PDB file of C-alpha atoms in Angstrom:
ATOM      1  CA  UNK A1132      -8.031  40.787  50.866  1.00 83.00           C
ATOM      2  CA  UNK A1133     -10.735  41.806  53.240  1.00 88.00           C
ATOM      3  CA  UNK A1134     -12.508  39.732  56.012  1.00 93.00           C
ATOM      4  CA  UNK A1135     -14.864  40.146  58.566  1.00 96.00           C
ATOM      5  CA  UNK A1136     -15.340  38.519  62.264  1.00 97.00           C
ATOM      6  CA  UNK A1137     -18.749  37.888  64.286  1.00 97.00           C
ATOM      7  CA  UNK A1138     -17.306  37.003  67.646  1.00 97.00           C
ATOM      8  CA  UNK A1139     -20.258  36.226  68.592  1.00 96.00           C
ATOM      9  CA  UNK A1140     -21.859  33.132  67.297  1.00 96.00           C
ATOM     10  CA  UNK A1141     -25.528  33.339  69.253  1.00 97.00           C
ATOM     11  CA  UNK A1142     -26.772  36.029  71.218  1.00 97.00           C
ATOM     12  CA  UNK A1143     -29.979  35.645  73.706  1.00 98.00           C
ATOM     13  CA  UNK A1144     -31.564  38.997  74.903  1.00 98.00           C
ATOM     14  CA  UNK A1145     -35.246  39.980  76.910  1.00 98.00           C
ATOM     15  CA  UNK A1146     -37.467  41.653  75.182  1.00 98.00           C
ATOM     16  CA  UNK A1147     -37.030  45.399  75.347  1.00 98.00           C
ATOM     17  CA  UNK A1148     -33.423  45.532  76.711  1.00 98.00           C
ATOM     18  CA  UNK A1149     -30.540  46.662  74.544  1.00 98.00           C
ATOM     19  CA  UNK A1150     -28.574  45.162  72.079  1.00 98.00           C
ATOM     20  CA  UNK A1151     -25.212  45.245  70.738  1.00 98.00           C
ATOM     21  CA  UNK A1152     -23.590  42.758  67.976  1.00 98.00           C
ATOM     22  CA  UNK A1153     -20.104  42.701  67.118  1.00 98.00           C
ATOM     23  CA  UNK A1154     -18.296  43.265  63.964  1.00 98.00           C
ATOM     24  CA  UNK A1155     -14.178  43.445  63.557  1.00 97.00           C
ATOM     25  CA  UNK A1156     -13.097  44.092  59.766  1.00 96.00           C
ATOM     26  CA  UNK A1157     -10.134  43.859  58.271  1.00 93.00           C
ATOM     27  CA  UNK A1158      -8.957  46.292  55.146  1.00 89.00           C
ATOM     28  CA  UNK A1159      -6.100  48.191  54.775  1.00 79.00           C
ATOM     29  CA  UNK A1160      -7.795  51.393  52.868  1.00 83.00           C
ATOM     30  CA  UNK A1161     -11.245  52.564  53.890  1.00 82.00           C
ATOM     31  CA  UNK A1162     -14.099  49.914  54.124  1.00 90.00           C
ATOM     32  CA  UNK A1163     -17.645  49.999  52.776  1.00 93.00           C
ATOM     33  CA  UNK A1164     -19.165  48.305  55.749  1.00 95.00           C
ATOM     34  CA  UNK A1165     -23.105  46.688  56.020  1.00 96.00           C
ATOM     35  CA  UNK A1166     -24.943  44.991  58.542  1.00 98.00           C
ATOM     36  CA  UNK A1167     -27.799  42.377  57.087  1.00 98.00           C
ATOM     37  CA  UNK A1168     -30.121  40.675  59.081  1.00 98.00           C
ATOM     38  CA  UNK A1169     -31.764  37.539  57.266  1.00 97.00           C
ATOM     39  CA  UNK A1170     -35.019  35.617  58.858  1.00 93.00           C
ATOM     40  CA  UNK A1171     -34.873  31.812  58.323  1.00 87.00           C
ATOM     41  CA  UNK A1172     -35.461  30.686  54.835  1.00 81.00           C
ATOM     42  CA  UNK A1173     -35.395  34.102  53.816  1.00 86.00           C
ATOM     43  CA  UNK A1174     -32.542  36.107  51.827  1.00 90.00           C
ATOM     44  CA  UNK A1175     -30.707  39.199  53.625  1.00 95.00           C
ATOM     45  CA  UNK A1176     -32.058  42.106  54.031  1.00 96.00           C
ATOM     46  CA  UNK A1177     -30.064  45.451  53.825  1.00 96.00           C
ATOM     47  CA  UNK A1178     -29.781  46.804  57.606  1.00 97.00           C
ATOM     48  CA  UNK A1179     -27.931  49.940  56.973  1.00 96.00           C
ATOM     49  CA  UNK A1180     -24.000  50.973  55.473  1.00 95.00           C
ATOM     50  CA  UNK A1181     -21.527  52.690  56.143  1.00 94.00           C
ATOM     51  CA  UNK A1182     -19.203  54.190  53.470  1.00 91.00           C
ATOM     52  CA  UNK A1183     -17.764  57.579  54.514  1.00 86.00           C
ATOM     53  CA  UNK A1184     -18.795  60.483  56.817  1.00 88.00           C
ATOM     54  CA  UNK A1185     -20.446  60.184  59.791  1.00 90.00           C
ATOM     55  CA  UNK A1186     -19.309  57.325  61.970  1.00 93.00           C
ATOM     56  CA  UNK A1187     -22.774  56.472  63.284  1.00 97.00           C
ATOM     57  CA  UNK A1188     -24.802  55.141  61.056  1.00 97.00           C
ATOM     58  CA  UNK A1189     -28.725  55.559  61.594  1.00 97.00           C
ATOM     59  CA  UNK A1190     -30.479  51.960  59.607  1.00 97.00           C
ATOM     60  CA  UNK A1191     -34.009  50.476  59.420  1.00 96.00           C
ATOM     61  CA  UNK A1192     -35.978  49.121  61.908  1.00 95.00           C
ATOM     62  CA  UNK A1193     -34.505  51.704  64.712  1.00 97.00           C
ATOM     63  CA  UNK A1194     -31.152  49.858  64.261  1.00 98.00           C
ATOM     64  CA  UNK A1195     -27.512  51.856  63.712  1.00 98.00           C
ATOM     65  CA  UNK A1196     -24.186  51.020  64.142  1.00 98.00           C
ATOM     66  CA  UNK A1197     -20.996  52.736  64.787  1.00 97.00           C
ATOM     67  CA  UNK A1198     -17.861  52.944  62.901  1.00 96.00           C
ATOM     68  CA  UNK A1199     -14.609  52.790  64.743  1.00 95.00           C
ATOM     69  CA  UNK A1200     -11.191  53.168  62.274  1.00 93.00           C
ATOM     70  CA  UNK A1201      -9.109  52.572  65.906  1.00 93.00           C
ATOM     71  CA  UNK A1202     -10.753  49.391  66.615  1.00 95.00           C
ATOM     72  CA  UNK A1203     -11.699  48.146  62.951  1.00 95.00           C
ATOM     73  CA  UNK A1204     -14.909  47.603  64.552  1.00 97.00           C
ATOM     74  CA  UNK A1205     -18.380  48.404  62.940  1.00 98.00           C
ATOM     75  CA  UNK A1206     -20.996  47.485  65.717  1.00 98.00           C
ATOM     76  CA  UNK A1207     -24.562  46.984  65.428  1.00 98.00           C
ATOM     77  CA  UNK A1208     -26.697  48.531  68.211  1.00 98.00           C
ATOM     78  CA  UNK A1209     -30.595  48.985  69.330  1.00 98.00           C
ATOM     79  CA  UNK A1210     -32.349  50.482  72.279  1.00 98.00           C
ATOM     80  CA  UNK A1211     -34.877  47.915  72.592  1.00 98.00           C
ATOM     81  CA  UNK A1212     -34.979  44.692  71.190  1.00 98.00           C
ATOM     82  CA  UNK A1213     -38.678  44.029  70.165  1.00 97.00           C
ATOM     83  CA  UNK A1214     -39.392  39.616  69.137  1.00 96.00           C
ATOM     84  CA  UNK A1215     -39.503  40.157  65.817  1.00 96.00           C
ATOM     85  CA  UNK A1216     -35.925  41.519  65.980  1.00 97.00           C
ATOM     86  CA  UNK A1217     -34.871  37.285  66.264  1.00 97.00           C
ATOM     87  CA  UNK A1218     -33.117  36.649  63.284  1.00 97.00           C
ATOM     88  CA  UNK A1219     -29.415  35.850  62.047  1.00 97.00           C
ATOM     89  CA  UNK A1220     -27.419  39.182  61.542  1.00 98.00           C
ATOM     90  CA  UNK A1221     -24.456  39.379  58.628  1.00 98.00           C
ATOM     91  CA  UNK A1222     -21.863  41.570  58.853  1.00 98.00           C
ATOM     92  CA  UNK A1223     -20.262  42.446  55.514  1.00 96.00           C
ATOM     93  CA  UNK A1224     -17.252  44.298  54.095  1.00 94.00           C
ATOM     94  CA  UNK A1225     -16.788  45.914  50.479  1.00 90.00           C
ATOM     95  CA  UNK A1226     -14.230  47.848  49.061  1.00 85.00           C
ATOM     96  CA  UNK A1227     -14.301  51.421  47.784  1.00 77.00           C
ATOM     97  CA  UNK A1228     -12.920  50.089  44.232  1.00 76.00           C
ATOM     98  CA  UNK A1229     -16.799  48.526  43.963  1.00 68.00           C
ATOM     99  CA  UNK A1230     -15.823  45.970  41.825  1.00 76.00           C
ATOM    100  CA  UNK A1231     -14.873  43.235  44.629  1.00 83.00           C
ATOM    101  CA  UNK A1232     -17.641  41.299  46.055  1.00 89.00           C
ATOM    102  CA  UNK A1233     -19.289  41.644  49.545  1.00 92.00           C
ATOM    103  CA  UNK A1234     -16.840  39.720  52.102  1.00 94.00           C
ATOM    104  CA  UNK A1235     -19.390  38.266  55.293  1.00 96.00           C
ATOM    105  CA  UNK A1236     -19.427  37.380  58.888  1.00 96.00           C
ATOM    106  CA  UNK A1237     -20.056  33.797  59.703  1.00 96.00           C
ATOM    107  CA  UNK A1238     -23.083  35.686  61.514  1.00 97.00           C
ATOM    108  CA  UNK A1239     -24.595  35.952  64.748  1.00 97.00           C
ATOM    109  CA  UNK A1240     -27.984  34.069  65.684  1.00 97.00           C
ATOM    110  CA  UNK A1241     -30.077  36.459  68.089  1.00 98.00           C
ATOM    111  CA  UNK A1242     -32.716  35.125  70.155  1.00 98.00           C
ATOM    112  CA  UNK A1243     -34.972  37.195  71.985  1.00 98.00           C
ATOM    113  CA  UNK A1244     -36.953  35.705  75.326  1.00 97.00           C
ATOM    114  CA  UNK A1245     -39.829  37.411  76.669  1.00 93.00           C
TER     115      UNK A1245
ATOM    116  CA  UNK B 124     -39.623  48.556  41.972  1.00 64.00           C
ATOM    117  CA  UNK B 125     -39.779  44.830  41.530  1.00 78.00           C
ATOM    118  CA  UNK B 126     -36.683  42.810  43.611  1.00 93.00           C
ATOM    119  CA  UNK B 127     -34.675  40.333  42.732  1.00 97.00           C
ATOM    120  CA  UNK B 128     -36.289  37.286  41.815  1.00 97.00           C
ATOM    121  CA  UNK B 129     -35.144  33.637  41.839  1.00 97.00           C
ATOM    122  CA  UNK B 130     -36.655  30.404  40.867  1.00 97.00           C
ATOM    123  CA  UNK B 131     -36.872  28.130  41.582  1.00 97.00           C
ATOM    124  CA  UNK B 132     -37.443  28.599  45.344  1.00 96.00           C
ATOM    125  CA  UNK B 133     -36.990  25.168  46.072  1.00 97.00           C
ATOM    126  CA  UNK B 134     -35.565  21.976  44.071  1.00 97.00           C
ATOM    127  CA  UNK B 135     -34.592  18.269  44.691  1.00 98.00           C
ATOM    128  CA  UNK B 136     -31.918  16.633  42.930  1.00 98.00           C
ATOM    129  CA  UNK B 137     -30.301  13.210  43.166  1.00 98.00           C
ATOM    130  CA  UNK B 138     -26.335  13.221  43.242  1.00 98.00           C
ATOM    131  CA  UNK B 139     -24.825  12.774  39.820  1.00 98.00           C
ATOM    132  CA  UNK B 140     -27.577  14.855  38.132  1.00 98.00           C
ATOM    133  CA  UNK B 141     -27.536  18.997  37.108  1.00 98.00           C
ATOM    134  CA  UNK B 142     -29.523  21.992  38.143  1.00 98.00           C
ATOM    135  CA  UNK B 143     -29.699  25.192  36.595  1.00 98.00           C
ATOM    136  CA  UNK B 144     -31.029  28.241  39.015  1.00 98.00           C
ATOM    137  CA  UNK B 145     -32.530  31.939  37.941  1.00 98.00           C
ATOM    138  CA  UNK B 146     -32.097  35.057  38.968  1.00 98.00           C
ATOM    139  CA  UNK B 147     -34.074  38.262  37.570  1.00 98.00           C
ATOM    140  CA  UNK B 148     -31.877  41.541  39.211  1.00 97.00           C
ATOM    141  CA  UNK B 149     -33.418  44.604  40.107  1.00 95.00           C
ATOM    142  CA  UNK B 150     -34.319  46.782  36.870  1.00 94.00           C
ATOM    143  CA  UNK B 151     -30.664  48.589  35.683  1.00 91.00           C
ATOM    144  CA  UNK B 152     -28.835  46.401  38.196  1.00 92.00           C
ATOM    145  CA  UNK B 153     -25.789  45.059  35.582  1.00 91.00           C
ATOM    146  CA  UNK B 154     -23.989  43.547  38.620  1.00 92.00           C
ATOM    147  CA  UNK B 155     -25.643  40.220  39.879  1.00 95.00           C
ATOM    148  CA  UNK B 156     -23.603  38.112  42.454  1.00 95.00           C
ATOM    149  CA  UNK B 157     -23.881  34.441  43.512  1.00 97.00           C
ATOM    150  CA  UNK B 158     -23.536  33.456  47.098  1.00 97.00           C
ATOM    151  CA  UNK B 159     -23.870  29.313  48.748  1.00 98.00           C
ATOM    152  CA  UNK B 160     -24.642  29.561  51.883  1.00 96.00           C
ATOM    153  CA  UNK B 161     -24.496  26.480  53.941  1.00 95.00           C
ATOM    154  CA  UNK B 162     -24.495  26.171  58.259  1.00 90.00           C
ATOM    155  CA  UNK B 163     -21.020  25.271  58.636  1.00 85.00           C
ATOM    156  CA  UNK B 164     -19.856  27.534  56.022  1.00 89.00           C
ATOM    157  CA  UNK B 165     -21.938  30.786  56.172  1.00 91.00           C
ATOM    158  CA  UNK B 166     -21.600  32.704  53.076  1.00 95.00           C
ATOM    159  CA  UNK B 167     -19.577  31.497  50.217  1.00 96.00           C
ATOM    160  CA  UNK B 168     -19.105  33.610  47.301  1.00 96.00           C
ATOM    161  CA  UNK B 169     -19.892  31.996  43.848  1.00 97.00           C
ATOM    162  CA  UNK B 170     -19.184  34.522  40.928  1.00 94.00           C
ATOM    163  CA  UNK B 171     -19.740  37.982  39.864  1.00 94.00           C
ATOM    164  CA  UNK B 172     -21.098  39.092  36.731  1.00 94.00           C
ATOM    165  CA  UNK B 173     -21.428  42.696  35.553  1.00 92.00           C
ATOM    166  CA  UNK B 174     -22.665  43.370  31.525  1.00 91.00           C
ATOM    167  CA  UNK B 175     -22.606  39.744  30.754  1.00 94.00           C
ATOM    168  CA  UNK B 176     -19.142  39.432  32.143  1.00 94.00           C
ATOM    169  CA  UNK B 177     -17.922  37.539  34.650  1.00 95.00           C
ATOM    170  CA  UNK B 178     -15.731  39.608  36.947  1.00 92.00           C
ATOM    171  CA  UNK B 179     -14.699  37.939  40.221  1.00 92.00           C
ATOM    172  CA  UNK B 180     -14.652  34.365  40.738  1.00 95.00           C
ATOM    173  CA  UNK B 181     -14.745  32.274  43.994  1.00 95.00           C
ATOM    174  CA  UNK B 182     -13.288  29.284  45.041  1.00 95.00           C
ATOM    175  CA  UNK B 183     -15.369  26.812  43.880  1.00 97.00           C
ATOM    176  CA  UNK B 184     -15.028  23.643  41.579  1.00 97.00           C
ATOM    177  CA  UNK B 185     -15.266  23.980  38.094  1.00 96.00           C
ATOM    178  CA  UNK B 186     -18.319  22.217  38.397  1.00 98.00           C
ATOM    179  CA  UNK B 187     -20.164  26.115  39.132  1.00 98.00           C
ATOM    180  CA  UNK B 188     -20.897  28.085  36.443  1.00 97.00           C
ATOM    181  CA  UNK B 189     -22.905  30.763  35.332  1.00 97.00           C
ATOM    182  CA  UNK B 190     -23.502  33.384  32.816  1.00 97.00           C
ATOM    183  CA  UNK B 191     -25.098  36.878  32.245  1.00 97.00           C
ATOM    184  CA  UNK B 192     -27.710  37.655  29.445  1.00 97.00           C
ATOM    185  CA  UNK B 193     -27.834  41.046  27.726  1.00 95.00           C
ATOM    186  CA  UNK B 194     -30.776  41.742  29.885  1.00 94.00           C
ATOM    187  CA  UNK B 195     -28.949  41.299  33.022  1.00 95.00           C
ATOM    188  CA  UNK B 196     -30.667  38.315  34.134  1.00 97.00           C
ATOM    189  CA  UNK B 197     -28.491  35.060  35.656  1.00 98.00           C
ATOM    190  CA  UNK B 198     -28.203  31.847  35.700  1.00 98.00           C
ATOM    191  CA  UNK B 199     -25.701  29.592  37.763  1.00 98.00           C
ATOM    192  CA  UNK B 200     -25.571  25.486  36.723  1.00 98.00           C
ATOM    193  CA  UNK B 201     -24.486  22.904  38.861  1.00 98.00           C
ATOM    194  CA  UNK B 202     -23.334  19.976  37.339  1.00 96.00           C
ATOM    195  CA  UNK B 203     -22.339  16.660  38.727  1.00 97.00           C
ATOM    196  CA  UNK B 204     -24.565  17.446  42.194  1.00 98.00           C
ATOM    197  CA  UNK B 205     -22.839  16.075  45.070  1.00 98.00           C
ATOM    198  CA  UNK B 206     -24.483  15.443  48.829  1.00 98.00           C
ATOM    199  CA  UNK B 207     -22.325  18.744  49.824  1.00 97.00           C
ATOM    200  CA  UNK B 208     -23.757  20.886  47.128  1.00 98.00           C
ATOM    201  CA  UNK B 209     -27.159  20.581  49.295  1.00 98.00           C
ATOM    202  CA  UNK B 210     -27.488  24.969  50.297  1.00 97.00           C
ATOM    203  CA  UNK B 211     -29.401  27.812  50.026  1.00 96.00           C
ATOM    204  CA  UNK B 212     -28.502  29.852  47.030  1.00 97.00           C
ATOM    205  CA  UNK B 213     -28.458  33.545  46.843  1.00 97.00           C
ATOM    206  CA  UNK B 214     -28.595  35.920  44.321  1.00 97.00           C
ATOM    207  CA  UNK B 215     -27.423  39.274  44.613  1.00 95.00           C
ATOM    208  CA  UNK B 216     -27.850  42.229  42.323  1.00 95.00           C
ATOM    209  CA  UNK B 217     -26.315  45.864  42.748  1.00 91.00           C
ATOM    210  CA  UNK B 218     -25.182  49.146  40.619  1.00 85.00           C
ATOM    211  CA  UNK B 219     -21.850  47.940  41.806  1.00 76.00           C
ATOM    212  CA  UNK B 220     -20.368  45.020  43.695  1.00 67.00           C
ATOM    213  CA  UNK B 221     -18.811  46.156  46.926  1.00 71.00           C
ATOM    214  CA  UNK B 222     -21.676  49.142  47.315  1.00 76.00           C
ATOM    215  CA  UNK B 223     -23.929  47.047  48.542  1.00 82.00           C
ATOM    216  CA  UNK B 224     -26.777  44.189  47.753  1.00 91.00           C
ATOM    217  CA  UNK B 225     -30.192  43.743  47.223  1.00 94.00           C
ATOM    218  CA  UNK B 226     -30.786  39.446  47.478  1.00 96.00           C
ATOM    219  CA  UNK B 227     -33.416  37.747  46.455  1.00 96.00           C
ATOM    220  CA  UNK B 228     -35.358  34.994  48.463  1.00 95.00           C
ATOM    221  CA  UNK B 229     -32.867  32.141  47.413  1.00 96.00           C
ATOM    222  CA  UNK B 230     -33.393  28.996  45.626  1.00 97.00           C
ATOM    223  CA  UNK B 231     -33.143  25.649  48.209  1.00 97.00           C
ATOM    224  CA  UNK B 232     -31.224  23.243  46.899  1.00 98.00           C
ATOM    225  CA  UNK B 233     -30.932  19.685  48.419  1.00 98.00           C
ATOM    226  CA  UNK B 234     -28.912  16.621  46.628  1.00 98.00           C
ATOM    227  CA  UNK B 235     -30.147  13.377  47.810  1.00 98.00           C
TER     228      UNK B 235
END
């Protein structure tokens, strides 16, 4: 079965500096891997996914994140960090059978501080 | 398109007592997926059901269940509330589980 770390639990960052969140998977065959972000109250919204091809992985809201088969890693990254980027972020593994559900991250809590 | 819908968005229920929640899926979504999500536990995965079928089941007491209508719409029951069944409930609808989710809003359940 597959499962999916957040090593980090919270995150604080100024506005406008970088970001990157953490994701380690583990899957034996090739992972369909996702990054959701979810605002409080709110469900989760689709970041971006990765499934095959390109390792870096362009998403929404100037986010992407990078694939890395070596490290079983799938991090999230962005430039610049604007305040409306605070929000809990969900990383999430699927298989390429697509008939297994989503596994998820316990998540990591960003803040952002001006 | 229209998203996923759920309803209600929020309900209170005394222990001992049932709930029924709704999900609409995304038009020609057949897969819709139930996740609890609670702060100690994150996100828990309920069922799975694709055409009326229920595919993948978590680990959860028998006291879960949920079915599929022929128009792809959802519904999960609670029975029996506990304290610990208190969560936010999320739907999920896709083509396929395991490509990927669209979620609705959630439905907030607390058990007093």
């Amino acid at each position: 079965a597959q499962s999916v770390t957040q090593p980090d639990i919270h995150i604080t960052v100024s506005e406008g500096a970088s970001l990157e969140l953490r994701c380690n998977y583990s899957y034996g065959a090739t992972p369909y891997l996702f990054w959701y972000v979810q605002s409080p109250g709110q469900g989760l919204q689709l970041l971006l996914k990765y499934f095959s091809g390109d390792t870096l992985v362009q998403g929404i809201k100037g986010f992407e994140a990078e694939f890395k088969r070596s490290q079983s890693s799938f991090n999230l990254r962005k430039p610049s960090v604007h305040w409306s980027d605070a929000a809990e972020y969900f990383c999430a593994v699927g298989t390429d059978s697509g008939n297994t559900p989503l596994v998820f991250g316990k998540g990591t809590r960003l803040s952002v501080i001006a | 398109k229209a998203g996923v819908t759920q309803t209600p968005r929020y309900l209170i229920k005394t222990r001992g007592q049932q709930v029924t929640l709704s999900c609409s899926p995304i038009s020609g979504h057949r897969s819709v997926s139930w996740y609890q999500q609670t702060p100690g536990q994150g996100l828990q995965f309920l069922f799975e059901y694709f055409s009326e079928t229920q595919r993948n089941k978590g680990n959860f007491p028998g006291r879960f269940s949920g079915r599929q209508f022929s128009n792809s719409r959802s519904e999960m029951n609670v029975s029996t509330l506990e304290l610990g069944d208190s969560a936010l409930y999320l739907c999920a609808s896709s083509l396929m589980a395991g490509y990927g989710y669209t979620f609705g809003s959630g439905t907030r359940l607390t058990v007093v």
